[in-house]
Amino acid sequence: MEMKITVSCPTPNRCTLLILVLFSFAASPLHASLSINFYASSCPTAELIVSNMVRSASSSDPTIPGKLLRLLFHDCFVEGCDASVLLQGNGTERSDPANTSLGGFSVIDSAKRVLEIFCPETVSCADIVALAARDAVVTAGGPAFEIPTGRRDGRISDAANVRSNIVDTSFTMIEMIRLFNSKGLSLDDLVTLSGAHTIGVAHCNAFSDRFQMDSKGNLTLIDTSLDNTYAKELMKKCPSGSSASKTVNNDPETSFAFDNQYYINLLGHKGLFQSDSVLVGDERTSARVEAFANDQETFFQSWRDSFLKLTTIGVKTDGEGEIRQSCSFAN
């Protein structure tokens, strides 16, 4: 299939970045109906509006980037990147217990309200979720790059589809590989996208399986892959009987910075989840973990490629789906 791409270059540096992303996009088996600058004529300020919303929200709440990034994962892994996770109502994805701790909805809704004023019924909620996650990473100090847009919003959102399609923090390597492969993602994508845990927070019950409570209610470490000092810090922050709303930072070192510290933590046996620790303990992934820990730019380059693949999982385009007027409800 022949494809013609026209690139507008406001500055030489931005032109180089666009060409790099377009090359990666064209070389990957991504959805042909998505395109860079999809809204260039229909809503030229779309991406700027989303970016400004993310930046403004993050300036007052540093946990926003982590929430927006997690929201994207939970959207794309269930029914594809179609904003189905945003739909409210009984029995929707959003109502499933695995999704009740999701956040960042207000940022998406705010961006959508502004976009409906300037470009009514034009920009999809699915694109807003993808763009907001991309911009969240930039806001937290991660790499900036263009992503294709043109997604349409799904009409189906079923809580029954959630559990079997998202990573559980207690997953083994085999379970994670199987799930990622089912989404068209490789082993390298698995290691790279796990780097999302360099920002964000987790509830205490998400890693409680690494500890055991004795008859006196005291916690002891049973997972020998976890650093003892780090384990004691976690038990102090999440003692037995902790509130269900209690959280800790995914990355204990640079909690709000999108960097390669997550991989450095893994080498020090300070991965918060069991699904983190297995990456450094498995010979299929340990070398990649070390490469990312040693060179942040290598991680950032891989992140760009894997993020592009993540945001094109099961997308709806052309005559599929719809453009919602409100991200919380189907038209």
mmCIF file of C-alpha atoms in Angstrom:
data_model
loop_
_atom_site.group_PDB
_atom_site.id
_atom_site.type_symbol
_atom_site.label_atom_id
_atom_site.label_comp_id
_atom_site.label_asym_id
_atom_site.label_seq_id
_atom_site.Cartn_x
_atom_site.Cartn_y
_atom_site.Cartn_z
ATOM 1 C CA MET A 1 0.000 0.000 0.000
ATOM 2 C CA GLU A 2 1.388 3.394 -0.985
ATOM 3 C CA MET A 3 1.086 6.151 1.599
ATOM 4 C CA LYS A 4 1.797 9.836 1.057
ATOM 5 C CA ILE A 5 2.775 11.891 4.103
ATOM 6 C CA THR A 6 3.165 15.640 4.188
ATOM 7 C CA VAL A 7 5.162 17.074 7.077
ATOM 8 C CA SER A 8 4.890 20.697 8.191
ATOM 9 C CA CYS A 9 8.043 21.855 9.967
ATOM 10 C CA PRO A 10 7.619 24.876 12.268
ATOM 11 C CA THR A 11 11.234 24.451 13.434
ATOM 12 C CA PRO A 12 14.108 22.176 12.317
ATOM 13 C CA ASN A 13 14.117 20.277 15.628
ATOM 14 C CA ARG A 14 10.376 19.674 15.533
ATOM 15 C CA CYS A 15 10.641 18.540 11.908
ATOM 16 C CA THR A 16 13.301 15.980 12.852
ATOM 17 C CA LEU A 17 11.107 14.667 15.652
ATOM 18 C CA LEU A 18 8.111 14.393 13.339
ATOM 19 C CA ILE A 19 10.103 12.462 10.743
ATOM 20 C CA LEU A 20 11.437 10.044 13.388
ATOM 21 C CA VAL A 21 7.950 9.372 14.712
ATOM 22 C CA LEU A 22 6.473 9.016 11.237
ATOM 23 C CA PHE A 23 9.188 6.504 10.347
ATOM 24 C CA SER A 24 8.442 4.491 13.487
ATOM 25 C CA PHE A 25 4.717 4.746 12.796
ATOM 26 C CA ALA A 26 5.076 3.608 9.193
ATOM 27 C CA ALA A 27 7.410 0.745 10.114
ATOM 28 C CA SER A 28 5.048 -0.669 12.747
ATOM 29 C CA PRO A 29 1.858 -2.683 12.128
ATOM 30 C CA LEU A 30 -0.325 0.149 13.397
ATOM 31 C CA HIS A 31 -3.811 1.108 12.279
ATOM 32 C CA ALA A 32 -3.716 2.585 8.773
ATOM 33 C CA SER A 33 -6.599 5.013 9.382
ATOM 34 C CA LEU A 34 -4.818 6.900 12.158
ATOM 35 C CA SER A 35 -2.585 9.804 11.175
ATOM 36 C CA ILE A 36 -0.302 12.448 12.618
ATOM 37 C CA ASN A 37 -2.104 15.800 12.923
ATOM 38 C CA PHE A 38 -5.477 14.213 12.172
ATOM 39 C CA TYR A 39 -7.244 17.349 13.453
ATOM 40 C CA ALA A 40 -5.050 19.840 11.566
ATOM 41 C CA SER A 41 -7.994 21.225 9.575
ATOM 42 C CA SER A 42 -11.032 20.218 11.649
ATOM 43 C CA CYS A 43 -9.709 21.351 15.057
ATOM 44 C CA PRO A 44 -6.173 22.803 14.816
ATOM 45 C CA THR A 45 -5.899 23.605 18.532
ATOM 46 C CA ALA A 46 -7.083 20.178 19.747
ATOM 47 C CA GLU A 47 -3.717 18.897 20.960
ATOM 48 C CA LEU A 48 -2.782 22.238 22.500
ATOM 49 C CA ILE A 49 -6.031 22.323 24.484
ATOM 50 C CA VAL A 50 -5.421 18.834 25.863
ATOM 51 C CA SER A 51 -1.801 19.637 26.670
ATOM 52 C CA ASN A 52 -2.743 22.814 28.531
ATOM 53 C CA MET A 53 -5.358 20.946 30.575
ATOM 54 C CA VAL A 54 -2.847 18.286 31.576
ATOM 55 C CA ARG A 55 -0.193 20.843 32.464
ATOM 56 C CA SER A 56 -2.616 22.939 34.521
ATOM 57 C CA ALA A 57 -4.023 19.976 36.455
ATOM 58 C CA SER A 58 -0.554 18.534 37.099
ATOM 59 C CA SER A 59 0.754 21.825 38.463
ATOM 60 C CA SER A 60 -1.786 21.693 41.289
ATOM 61 C CA ASP A 61 -1.748 17.906 41.750
ATOM 62 C CA PRO A 62 1.531 16.060 40.989
ATOM 63 C CA THR A 63 -0.269 12.701 41.043
ATOM 64 C CA ILE A 64 -2.227 13.564 37.869
ATOM 65 C CA PRO A 65 0.387 12.290 35.354
ATOM 66 C CA GLY A 66 0.441 8.853 36.958
ATOM 67 C CA LYS A 67 -3.354 8.725 37.000
ATOM 68 C CA LEU A 68 -3.677 9.663 33.326
ATOM 69 C CA LEU A 69 -1.082 7.098 32.283
ATOM 70 C CA ARG A 70 -2.809 4.332 34.247
ATOM 71 C CA LEU A 71 -6.160 5.369 32.780
ATOM 72 C CA LEU A 72 -4.777 4.820 29.272
ATOM 73 C CA PHE A 73 -3.566 1.314 30.093
ATOM 74 C CA HIS A 74 -6.919 0.321 31.567
ATOM 75 C CA ASP A 75 -8.714 1.728 28.540
ATOM 76 C CA CYS A 76 -6.567 0.201 25.800
ATOM 77 C CA PHE A 77 -6.245 -3.265 27.322
ATOM 78 C CA VAL A 78 -10.041 -3.658 27.517
ATOM 79 C CA GLU A 79 -12.007 -3.244 24.250
ATOM 80 C CA GLY A 80 -9.051 -1.359 22.732
ATOM 81 C CA CYS A 81 -8.257 2.368 22.914
ATOM 82 C CA ASP A 82 -11.859 3.551 22.581
ATOM 83 C CA ALA A 83 -12.536 5.428 25.841
ATOM 84 C CA SER A 84 -14.856 2.649 26.998
ATOM 85 C CA VAL A 85 -13.355 2.964 30.482
ATOM 86 C CA LEU A 86 -14.853 6.472 30.755
ATOM 87 C CA LEU A 87 -18.491 5.395 30.352
ATOM 88 C CA GLN A 88 -20.536 5.552 33.538
ATOM 89 C CA GLY A 89 -23.373 3.287 34.560
ATOM 90 C CA ASN A 90 -24.156 -0.032 36.192
ATOM 91 C CA GLY A 91 -22.060 -2.862 34.816
ATOM 92 C CA THR A 92 -19.612 -0.670 32.890
ATOM 93 C CA GLU A 93 -15.824 -1.108 33.004
ATOM 94 C CA ARG A 94 -15.583 1.881 35.281
ATOM 95 C CA SER A 95 -17.787 0.149 37.876
ATOM 96 C CA ASP A 96 -15.541 -2.905 38.175
ATOM 97 C CA PRO A 97 -13.595 -3.025 41.495
ATOM 98 C CA ALA A 98 -10.314 -3.153 39.543
ATOM 99 C CA ASN A 99 -11.140 0.268 38.108
ATOM 100 C CA THR A 100 -12.649 2.040 41.103
ATOM 101 C CA SER A 101 -9.237 3.465 42.051
ATOM 102 C CA LEU A 102 -8.651 4.997 38.610
ATOM 103 C CA GLY A 103 -8.292 8.772 38.449
ATOM 104 C CA GLY A 104 -7.752 11.603 36.006
ATOM 105 C CA PHE A 105 -11.332 11.592 34.720
ATOM 106 C CA SER A 106 -11.813 15.272 35.548
ATOM 107 C CA VAL A 107 -8.905 16.239 33.291
ATOM 108 C CA ILE A 108 -10.387 14.316 30.366
ATOM 109 C CA ASP A 109 -13.842 15.785 30.995
ATOM 110 C CA SER A 110 -12.483 19.330 31.238
ATOM 111 C CA ALA A 111 -10.597 18.990 27.970
ATOM 112 C CA LYS A 112 -13.683 17.563 26.276
ATOM 113 C CA ARG A 113 -15.894 20.453 27.447
ATOM 114 C CA VAL A 114 -13.496 23.016 25.999
ATOM 115 C CA LEU A 115 -13.113 21.080 22.757
ATOM 116 C CA GLU A 116 -16.887 20.858 22.364
ATOM 117 C CA ILE A 117 -17.021 24.658 22.538
ATOM 118 C CA PHE A 118 -14.378 25.237 19.871
ATOM 119 C CA CYS A 119 -14.840 22.079 17.760
ATOM 120 C CA PRO A 120 -18.204 20.450 18.540
ATOM 121 C CA GLU A 121 -18.583 16.724 17.821
ATOM 122 C CA THR A 122 -15.102 16.528 16.322
ATOM 123 C CA VAL A 123 -12.472 15.273 18.782
ATOM 124 C CA SER A 124 -13.023 11.821 20.279
ATOM 125 C CA CYS A 125 -12.667 11.014 23.947
ATOM 126 C CA ALA A 126 -10.404 8.119 22.911
ATOM 127 C CA ASP A 127 -7.955 10.574 21.344
ATOM 128 C CA ILE A 128 -8.131 12.808 24.405
ATOM 129 C CA VAL A 129 -7.188 9.874 26.665
ATOM 130 C CA ALA A 130 -4.225 8.958 24.435
ATOM 131 C CA LEU A 131 -3.022 12.555 24.066
ATOM 132 C CA ALA A 132 -3.434 13.261 27.784
ATOM 133 C CA ALA A 133 -1.325 10.225 28.699
ATOM 134 C CA ARG A 134 1.342 11.268 26.194
ATOM 135 C CA ASP A 135 1.356 14.801 27.629
ATOM 136 C CA ALA A 136 1.333 13.484 31.206
ATOM 137 C CA VAL A 137 4.659 11.767 30.551
ATOM 138 C CA VAL A 138 6.093 14.987 29.101
ATOM 139 C CA THR A 139 4.847 16.988 32.081
ATOM 140 C CA ALA A 140 6.642 14.562 34.408
ATOM 141 C CA GLY A 141 9.907 14.970 32.515
ATOM 142 C CA GLY A 142 9.590 12.171 29.969
ATOM 143 C CA PRO A 143 10.127 12.230 26.200
ATOM 144 C CA ALA A 144 7.983 14.374 23.890
ATOM 145 C CA PHE A 145 6.816 12.973 20.559
ATOM 146 C CA GLU A 146 3.910 13.042 18.130
ATOM 147 C CA ILE A 147 1.273 10.310 18.149
ATOM 148 C CA PRO A 148 -1.311 9.540 15.458
ATOM 149 C CA THR A 149 -4.941 10.439 16.120
ATOM 150 C CA GLY A 150 -8.278 9.633 14.534
ATOM 151 C CA ARG A 151 -9.656 7.159 17.070
ATOM 152 C CA ARG A 152 -13.400 6.953 17.568
ATOM 153 C CA ASP A 153 -15.270 6.231 20.796
ATOM 154 C CA GLY A 154 -16.691 2.819 21.579
ATOM 155 C CA ARG A 155 -20.288 2.213 22.608
ATOM 156 C CA ILE A 156 -19.657 -0.987 24.592
ATOM 157 C CA SER A 157 -18.342 -1.006 28.158
ATOM 158 C CA ASP A 158 -18.770 -4.218 30.135
ATOM 159 C CA ALA A 159 -17.306 -4.838 33.590
ATOM 160 C CA ALA A 160 -17.140 -8.549 32.776
ATOM 161 C CA ASN A 161 -14.356 -7.813 30.270
ATOM 162 C CA VAL A 162 -12.043 -6.083 32.743
ATOM 163 C CA ARG A 163 -10.354 -8.706 34.932
ATOM 164 C CA SER A 164 -9.227 -11.018 32.149
ATOM 165 C CA ASN A 165 -7.693 -8.161 30.179
ATOM 166 C CA ILE A 166 -5.582 -6.209 32.662
ATOM 167 C CA VAL A 167 -2.362 -7.081 34.449
ATOM 168 C CA ASP A 168 -2.731 -8.212 38.042
ATOM 169 C CA THR A 169 0.158 -7.127 40.259
ATOM 170 C CA SER A 170 0.695 -10.758 41.313
ATOM 171 C CA PHE A 171 1.095 -12.008 37.720
ATOM 172 C CA THR A 172 3.938 -14.336 36.809
ATOM 173 C CA MET A 173 6.103 -13.688 33.767
ATOM 174 C CA ILE A 174 4.203 -16.301 31.767
ATOM 175 C CA GLU A 175 0.869 -14.662 32.575
ATOM 176 C CA MET A 176 2.130 -11.216 31.590
ATOM 177 C CA ILE A 177 3.665 -12.442 28.338
ATOM 178 C CA ARG A 178 0.429 -14.194 27.414
ATOM 179 C CA LEU A 179 -1.648 -11.062 28.065
ATOM 180 C CA PHE A 180 0.720 -8.689 26.259
ATOM 181 C CA ASN A 181 0.976 -11.009 23.278
ATOM 182 C CA SER A 182 -2.810 -11.094 23.042
ATOM 183 C CA LYS A 183 -2.699 -7.314 22.581
ATOM 184 C CA GLY A 184 -0.039 -7.475 19.883
ATOM 185 C CA LEU A 185 2.701 -6.385 22.274
ATOM 186 C CA SER A 186 6.135 -8.000 22.479
ATOM 187 C CA LEU A 187 8.376 -8.986 25.363
ATOM 188 C CA ASP A 188 10.327 -5.771 24.803
ATOM 189 C CA ASP A 189 7.064 -3.795 24.997
ATOM 190 C CA LEU A 190 6.316 -5.538 28.290
ATOM 191 C CA VAL A 191 9.597 -4.419 29.851
ATOM 192 C CA THR A 192 9.316 -0.924 28.386
ATOM 193 C CA LEU A 193 5.700 -0.216 29.284
ATOM 194 C CA SER A 194 6.264 -1.521 32.822
ATOM 195 C CA GLY A 195 8.383 1.620 33.131
ATOM 196 C CA ALA A 196 5.104 3.484 33.591
ATOM 197 C CA HIS A 197 5.542 2.520 37.243
ATOM 198 C CA THR A 198 8.253 5.155 37.512
ATOM 199 C CA ILE A 199 5.368 7.498 38.419
ATOM 200 C CA GLY A 200 2.041 6.975 40.166
ATOM 201 C CA VAL A 201 0.893 5.433 43.422
ATOM 202 C CA ALA A 202 -0.450 2.068 44.547
ATOM 203 C CA HIS A 203 -2.869 0.992 47.233
ATOM 204 C CA CYS A 204 -1.437 -1.157 50.002
ATOM 205 C CA ASN A 205 -3.529 -4.179 49.035
ATOM 206 C CA ALA A 206 -1.885 -4.214 45.587
ATOM 207 C CA PHE A 207 1.304 -5.694 47.058
ATOM 208 C CA SER A 208 0.045 -7.216 50.318
ATOM 209 C CA ASP A 209 0.615 -10.711 48.897
ATOM 210 C CA ARG A 210 4.344 -10.172 49.447
ATOM 211 C CA PHE A 211 3.809 -10.154 53.206
ATOM 212 C CA GLN A 212 2.209 -12.469 55.751
ATOM 213 C CA MET A 213 0.376 -11.509 58.929
ATOM 214 C CA ASP A 214 1.098 -13.505 62.099
ATOM 215 C CA SER A 215 -1.289 -14.281 64.944
ATOM 216 C CA LYS A 216 -0.469 -10.963 66.608
ATOM 217 C CA GLY A 217 -1.321 -8.959 63.508
ATOM 218 C CA ASN A 218 2.284 -8.197 62.616
ATOM 219 C CA LEU A 219 3.495 -8.396 59.009
ATOM 220 C CA THR A 220 6.518 -10.405 57.928
ATOM 221 C CA LEU A 221 8.185 -10.553 54.539
ATOM 222 C CA ILE A 222 7.615 -13.803 52.637
ATOM 223 C CA ASP A 223 8.791 -12.670 49.195
ATOM 224 C CA THR A 224 12.563 -13.099 49.198
ATOM 225 C CA SER A 225 12.938 -11.171 45.926
ATOM 226 C CA LEU A 226 12.225 -7.929 47.814
ATOM 227 C CA ASP A 227 14.977 -5.901 49.497
ATOM 228 C CA ASN A 228 14.661 -6.234 53.295
ATOM 229 C CA THR A 229 15.114 -2.533 54.050
ATOM 230 C CA TYR A 230 12.571 -1.550 51.412
ATOM 231 C CA ALA A 231 10.195 -4.208 52.739
ATOM 232 C CA LYS A 232 10.404 -2.720 56.235
ATOM 233 C CA GLU A 233 9.593 0.726 54.819
ATOM 234 C CA LEU A 234 6.536 -0.693 53.075
ATOM 235 C CA MET A 235 5.347 -2.488 56.209
ATOM 236 C CA LYS A 236 5.730 0.768 58.145
ATOM 237 C CA LYS A 237 3.695 2.687 55.568
ATOM 238 C CA CYS A 238 1.129 -0.084 55.173
ATOM 239 C CA PRO A 239 0.776 -1.779 58.556
ATOM 240 C CA SER A 240 -1.801 -4.469 59.199
ATOM 241 C CA GLY A 241 -5.292 -2.979 59.168
ATOM 242 C CA SER A 242 -4.367 -0.024 56.953
ATOM 243 C CA SER A 243 -7.185 1.920 55.366
ATOM 244 C CA ALA A 244 -8.219 0.693 51.932
ATOM 245 C CA SER A 245 -7.447 4.188 50.627
ATOM 246 C CA LYS A 246 -3.842 4.184 51.889
ATOM 247 C CA THR A 247 -1.287 4.503 49.082
ATOM 248 C CA VAL A 248 2.475 4.496 48.561
ATOM 249 C CA ASN A 249 4.554 5.776 45.662
ATOM 250 C CA ASN A 250 5.397 3.249 42.942
ATOM 251 C CA ASP A 251 8.925 4.673 42.798
ATOM 252 C CA PRO A 252 10.338 5.423 46.282
ATOM 253 C CA GLU A 253 13.216 7.506 44.892
ATOM 254 C CA THR A 254 11.918 9.962 42.245
ATOM 255 C CA SER A 255 8.201 9.537 42.772
ATOM 256 C CA PHE A 256 6.874 12.188 40.395
ATOM 257 C CA ALA A 257 9.576 12.142 37.713
ATOM 258 C CA PHE A 258 9.266 10.073 34.553
ATOM 259 C CA ASP A 259 12.783 8.675 34.334
ATOM 260 C CA ASN A 260 14.664 5.375 34.379
ATOM 261 C CA GLN A 261 14.788 5.152 38.184
ATOM 262 C CA TYR A 262 12.185 2.367 38.087
ATOM 263 C CA TYR A 263 14.722 0.064 36.427
ATOM 264 C CA ILE A 264 17.455 1.087 38.854
ATOM 265 C CA ASN A 265 15.038 0.204 41.648
ATOM 266 C CA LEU A 266 14.432 -3.209 40.085
ATOM 267 C CA LEU A 267 18.161 -3.973 40.078
ATOM 268 C CA GLY A 268 18.179 -3.050 43.776
ATOM 269 C CA HIS A 269 15.243 -5.430 44.394
ATOM 270 C CA LYS A 270 12.911 -2.544 45.105
ATOM 271 C CA GLY A 271 10.143 -3.310 42.651
ATOM 272 C CA LEU A 272 6.860 -2.589 44.405
ATOM 273 C CA PHE A 273 4.801 -5.337 42.788
ATOM 274 C CA GLN A 274 5.527 -8.991 42.204
ATOM 275 C CA SER A 275 4.916 -8.285 38.506
ATOM 276 C CA ASP A 276 7.776 -5.754 38.683
ATOM 277 C CA SER A 277 10.262 -8.016 40.444
ATOM 278 C CA VAL A 278 9.891 -10.867 37.960
ATOM 279 C CA LEU A 279 11.327 -8.628 35.218
ATOM 280 C CA VAL A 280 14.773 -8.603 36.811
ATOM 281 C CA GLY A 281 14.610 -12.216 37.938
ATOM 282 C CA ASP A 282 13.881 -13.661 34.505
ATOM 283 C CA GLU A 283 16.717 -14.128 31.998
ATOM 284 C CA ARG A 284 14.385 -13.194 29.138
ATOM 285 C CA THR A 285 13.976 -9.646 30.449
ATOM 286 C CA SER A 286 16.828 -8.947 32.887
ATOM 287 C CA ALA A 287 19.239 -7.709 30.195
ATOM 288 C CA ARG A 288 16.714 -5.141 28.978
ATOM 289 C CA VAL A 289 16.102 -3.968 32.544
ATOM 290 C CA GLU A 290 19.838 -3.436 32.959
ATOM 291 C CA ALA A 291 20.069 -1.551 29.659
ATOM 292 C CA PHE A 292 17.311 0.844 30.695
ATOM 293 C CA ALA A 293 18.811 1.281 34.171
ATOM 294 C CA ASN A 294 22.166 2.207 32.651
ATOM 295 C CA ASP A 295 20.899 4.572 29.954
ATOM 296 C CA GLN A 296 17.774 6.690 30.305
ATOM 297 C CA GLU A 297 17.827 7.716 26.637
ATOM 298 C CA THR A 298 17.631 4.059 25.589
ATOM 299 C CA PHE A 299 14.521 3.704 27.748
ATOM 300 C CA PHE A 300 12.986 6.892 26.323
ATOM 301 C CA GLN A 301 13.541 5.738 22.739
ATOM 302 C CA SER A 302 11.949 2.382 23.474
ATOM 303 C CA TRP A 303 9.108 4.077 25.357
ATOM 304 C CA ARG A 304 8.196 6.101 22.280
ATOM 305 C CA ASP A 305 7.940 2.994 20.114
ATOM 306 C CA SER A 306 6.024 0.906 22.653
ATOM 307 C CA PHE A 307 3.683 3.773 23.533
ATOM 308 C CA LEU A 308 2.756 4.115 19.856
ATOM 309 C CA LYS A 309 1.853 0.425 19.786
ATOM 310 C CA LEU A 310 -0.094 0.635 23.050
ATOM 311 C CA THR A 311 -2.222 3.536 21.853
ATOM 312 C CA THR A 312 -3.284 1.728 18.686
ATOM 313 C CA ILE A 313 -4.585 -1.460 20.307
ATOM 314 C CA GLY A 314 -8.057 -2.259 18.961
ATOM 315 C CA VAL A 315 -8.770 1.295 17.808
ATOM 316 C CA LYS A 316 -12.048 2.154 16.121
ATOM 317 C CA THR A 317 -11.858 4.424 13.076
ATOM 318 C CA ASP A 318 -13.807 5.596 10.057
ATOM 319 C CA GLY A 319 -17.394 4.289 10.375
ATOM 320 C CA GLU A 320 -16.815 2.430 13.635
ATOM 321 C CA GLY A 321 -17.946 3.832 16.972
ATOM 322 C CA GLU A 322 -18.882 7.487 17.414
ATOM 323 C CA ILE A 323 -17.646 10.884 18.586
ATOM 324 C CA ARG A 324 -19.236 11.326 22.009
ATOM 325 C CA GLN A 325 -20.560 14.683 23.090
ATOM 326 C CA SER A 326 -19.813 13.728 26.698
ATOM 327 C CA CYS A 327 -17.039 11.289 27.576
ATOM 328 C CA SER A 328 -19.092 9.723 30.378
ATOM 329 C CA PHE A 329 -22.055 8.708 28.243
ATOM 330 C CA ALA A 330 -22.639 7.290 24.778
ATOM 331 C CA ASN A 331 -24.610 9.537 22.427
#
